[in-house]
XYZ file of C-alpha atoms in Angstrom:
278
model
C -6.370 56.754 52.684
C -8.895 59.445 51.780
C -6.518 62.138 53.049
C -3.650 60.760 50.935
C -5.891 60.635 47.880
C -6.901 64.256 48.399
C -3.254 65.333 48.723
C -2.373 63.409 45.578
C -5.273 64.975 43.713
C -4.282 68.469 44.888
C -0.703 67.927 43.722
C -1.891 66.766 40.302
C -4.150 69.827 39.999
C -1.276 72.132 40.980
C 0.998 70.580 38.361
C -1.749 70.844 35.740
C -2.276 74.526 36.608
C 1.444 75.254 36.228
C 1.613 73.389 32.909
C -1.447 75.233 31.568
C -0.013 78.574 32.670
C 3.294 77.823 30.929
C 1.462 76.771 27.759
C -0.637 79.955 27.741
C 2.458 82.080 28.350
C 4.280 80.250 25.555
C 1.448 80.812 23.089
C 1.169 84.486 24.105
C 4.920 85.000 23.682
C 5.011 83.153 20.367
C 2.058 84.905 18.745
C 1.740 88.355 20.242
C 4.419 90.002 22.393
C 7.917 89.098 23.525
C 9.582 90.793 26.517
C 12.965 92.388 25.846
C 15.396 94.017 28.266
C 17.905 96.506 26.827
C 21.400 95.294 27.811
C 23.629 97.766 25.948
C 23.888 101.418 24.969
C 23.912 100.967 21.189
C 20.468 102.600 20.793
C 20.910 105.635 23.077
C 19.158 107.961 23.481
C 16.134 106.218 21.963
C 16.645 103.240 24.277
C 18.641 103.245 27.501
C 20.271 100.366 29.333
C 17.605 99.016 31.679
C 14.610 99.811 29.482
C 12.072 96.988 29.439
C 9.711 96.628 26.504
C 7.416 94.215 24.725
C 8.156 93.431 21.080
C 5.118 93.393 18.790
C 5.432 90.045 16.997
C 2.285 90.615 14.938
C 3.847 93.574 13.104
C 5.709 91.547 10.445
C 4.035 88.149 10.643
C 5.642 84.916 11.786
C 8.712 82.829 10.970
C 10.971 80.397 12.803
C 12.343 83.417 14.710
C 8.911 83.936 16.285
C 9.344 80.844 18.438
C 10.437 81.766 21.979
C 13.863 81.046 23.422
C 14.440 80.102 27.048
C 17.870 80.750 28.536
C 18.450 80.076 32.242
C 22.222 79.562 32.585
C 21.969 78.990 36.342
C 19.755 75.964 35.670
C 21.648 74.814 32.594
C 18.667 75.596 30.337
C 19.389 76.974 26.867
C 16.489 76.339 24.495
C 16.789 78.359 21.306
C 14.014 79.261 18.867
C 15.867 77.295 16.222
C 15.775 74.187 18.440
C 11.969 74.356 18.387
C 11.170 75.795 14.965
C 14.386 75.282 13.012
C 12.533 73.160 10.460
C 10.918 76.395 9.218
C 14.246 78.144 8.634
C 15.998 78.973 5.340
C 12.998 79.782 3.143
C 13.200 83.505 4.100
C 9.423 83.732 4.153
C 6.855 84.621 6.798
C 3.310 83.572 7.597
C 0.937 86.564 7.429
C 4.046 88.581 6.583
C 4.147 92.332 6.087
C 7.081 94.517 5.160
C 8.861 96.577 7.827
C 9.205 100.305 7.289
C 12.386 102.318 7.197
C 12.960 103.845 10.625
C 11.298 101.020 12.581
C 13.097 99.897 15.732
C 13.298 96.136 15.274
C 14.334 93.107 17.293
C 15.940 90.452 15.105
C 18.046 87.328 15.428
C 21.716 87.730 14.601
C 22.268 85.756 11.357
C 25.229 83.848 12.866
C 24.926 83.701 16.659
C 21.128 83.620 16.824
C 21.112 86.104 19.715
C 18.472 88.829 19.752
C 19.599 92.317 18.674
C 17.654 95.572 18.604
C 18.518 98.275 16.048
C 16.909 100.787 13.724
C 15.991 99.715 10.185
C 17.961 101.933 7.799
C 18.220 100.058 4.503
C 15.502 98.268 2.524
C 16.084 95.681 -0.221
C 17.821 97.302 -3.201
C 19.030 100.354 -1.255
C 22.572 101.669 -1.510
C 23.828 102.524 1.988
C 27.024 104.375 2.847
C 28.569 106.422 5.654
C 30.606 109.418 4.500
C 32.258 111.759 6.999
C 29.846 110.522 9.652
C 26.750 111.263 7.553
C 24.432 108.475 6.438
C 23.797 108.303 2.692
C 20.844 106.378 1.260
C 20.755 105.807 -2.490
C 23.593 108.328 -2.946
C 21.744 111.090 -1.084
C 22.844 112.315 2.370
C 20.117 112.301 4.990
C 19.068 115.566 6.623
C 20.763 116.384 9.921
C 20.245 119.193 12.391
C 22.021 119.915 15.644
C 20.076 119.088 18.796
C 22.355 119.957 21.684
C 24.344 117.617 23.884
C 23.410 114.247 25.359
C 24.706 113.996 28.933
C 24.895 111.014 31.252
C 26.899 110.089 34.327
C 30.091 108.145 33.794
C 29.365 105.095 35.927
C 28.698 101.372 35.630
C 25.335 100.848 33.929
C 22.919 97.936 34.069
C 23.450 94.348 35.253
C 26.594 94.043 33.100
C 28.191 97.077 34.714
C 29.329 98.556 31.393
C 30.651 102.124 31.182
C 29.560 104.596 28.462
C 31.908 106.050 25.874
C 32.262 109.818 26.004
C 33.152 112.475 23.451
C 34.816 114.478 26.231
C 36.754 111.512 27.638
C 38.595 110.428 29.589
C 36.037 111.102 32.314
C 36.373 110.167 35.969
C 33.869 108.109 37.918
C 30.700 110.165 38.459
C 31.703 112.798 35.910
C 29.603 114.202 33.065
C 29.866 112.018 29.958
C 28.926 114.035 26.875
C 28.008 113.174 23.289
C 26.942 115.334 20.357
C 23.232 114.938 19.634
C 21.708 115.305 16.167
C 18.249 114.783 14.682
C 18.410 112.567 11.603
C 15.586 112.578 9.032
C 15.284 109.474 6.878
C 13.512 109.302 3.515
C 9.805 109.360 4.309
C 10.379 112.069 6.943
C 11.012 109.689 9.863
C 12.971 111.577 12.525
C 15.016 110.272 15.435
C 17.969 111.329 17.573
C 21.452 109.972 16.940
C 24.613 110.401 19.025
C 28.172 111.083 17.920
C 31.308 110.402 19.972
C 34.080 111.207 17.500
C 35.727 110.268 14.240
C 36.299 106.559 13.681
C 36.477 104.028 10.862
C 32.715 103.379 10.815
C 32.147 107.050 9.843
C 33.478 106.291 6.352
C 32.501 103.077 4.632
C 32.115 101.603 1.208
C 28.729 101.259 -0.459
C 26.482 98.483 0.829
C 23.873 97.268 -1.673
C 21.101 95.570 0.306
C 20.143 92.233 -1.330
C 16.555 91.264 -2.050
C 14.953 89.756 1.040
C 17.448 91.380 3.416
C 17.665 94.525 5.561
C 20.345 96.896 6.852
C 20.320 97.963 10.513
C 22.206 100.580 12.524
C 22.251 101.709 16.152
C 21.293 105.282 17.028
C 24.429 105.574 19.183
C 26.386 105.443 15.953
C 29.929 105.211 17.327
C 29.055 102.558 19.888
C 27.055 100.035 17.875
C 27.906 96.700 16.290
C 25.516 96.602 13.349
C 25.189 96.053 9.586
C 28.194 98.271 8.877
C 30.426 95.436 10.049
C 30.387 92.071 8.225
C 29.546 88.937 10.158
C 33.078 87.620 9.603
C 34.485 90.208 12.021
C 31.703 90.078 14.608
C 29.230 92.486 13.008
C 25.650 91.936 11.935
C 25.859 92.297 8.164
C 22.654 92.011 6.155
C 19.695 90.516 8.063
C 17.275 88.154 6.272
C 13.534 88.815 6.398
C 12.881 85.567 8.282
C 15.155 86.682 11.148
C 12.913 89.595 12.158
C 11.263 88.980 15.532
C 9.097 92.075 15.799
C 8.801 95.836 16.199
C 9.521 97.738 19.402
C 6.803 100.345 19.927
C 6.875 101.433 23.562
C 9.072 101.251 26.680
C 6.964 99.756 29.448
C 9.343 100.137 32.376
C 12.885 101.379 32.994
C 15.492 100.985 35.710
C 18.893 102.678 35.838
C 20.247 100.252 38.458
C 21.832 96.819 38.483
C 18.453 95.223 39.207
C 14.843 96.098 38.436
C 14.134 95.488 42.149
C 16.126 98.591 43.119
C 13.072 100.866 43.060
C 15.139 103.966 43.833
C 16.791 103.618 40.413
C 13.533 103.498 38.434
C 13.008 106.094 35.674
C 9.314 107.099 35.980
C 9.600 109.476 33.009
C 10.242 106.483 30.713
C 7.285 104.333 31.785
C 5.044 103.674 28.728
C 7.253 105.956 26.629
C 6.639 105.718 22.885
C 9.646 104.625 20.822
C 10.314 106.945 17.893
């Protein structure tokens, strides 16, 4: 009997330890940092497929979007932030809120699907945003651009999804050099970052977007391979993003793997460990 009681007590203590650990992890993820794995190439070369980072959730304060999501399709688990904190939605306000800055790399919830996206903040409330001949215009002024060589990568399946990059010199065979034009873009306020160009397409010339109060305009750095605020939500784009949908700011890549799994150590990118995001 004593042995059975001890086993029962040990099991209870183990369960309590697991529950406490999950609660601590949940609080940490809700209040401070959220892990994020880059699944697509829309932010190259700033972020590569396979980069792993922590999103600073303290940067802009807290809203319903700060609540963590838990998606484990193999176990049939799909708990969304809105399921937990949806009662806080639709006021477009934040607790301890602060305004993001133009040029920040931000994780936000898609206004329709609720999935997490990561893009660069281009337009602030009241801004007039337009693309003309592939050049970004903010408040009717073209941003400064300077040539910065060629971005080269191998044409091969990338990341767990096995997606292939788009190339300016395509079509490219498996294992070939996939090239894109690289430019340095300077936003108002002198924020600089690299952008990539593949070729002429419809998103290089747009109408004028006037960013509403309480909303923001986002674009990917890989300009010709990014679904972002240039496309309205009705056709699968992002459109304008409300303040309350911001999750946090991406400041630094913690780890990076070029393979299909982070366990394939021979595909790790040591030069990107703890790399600052600019």
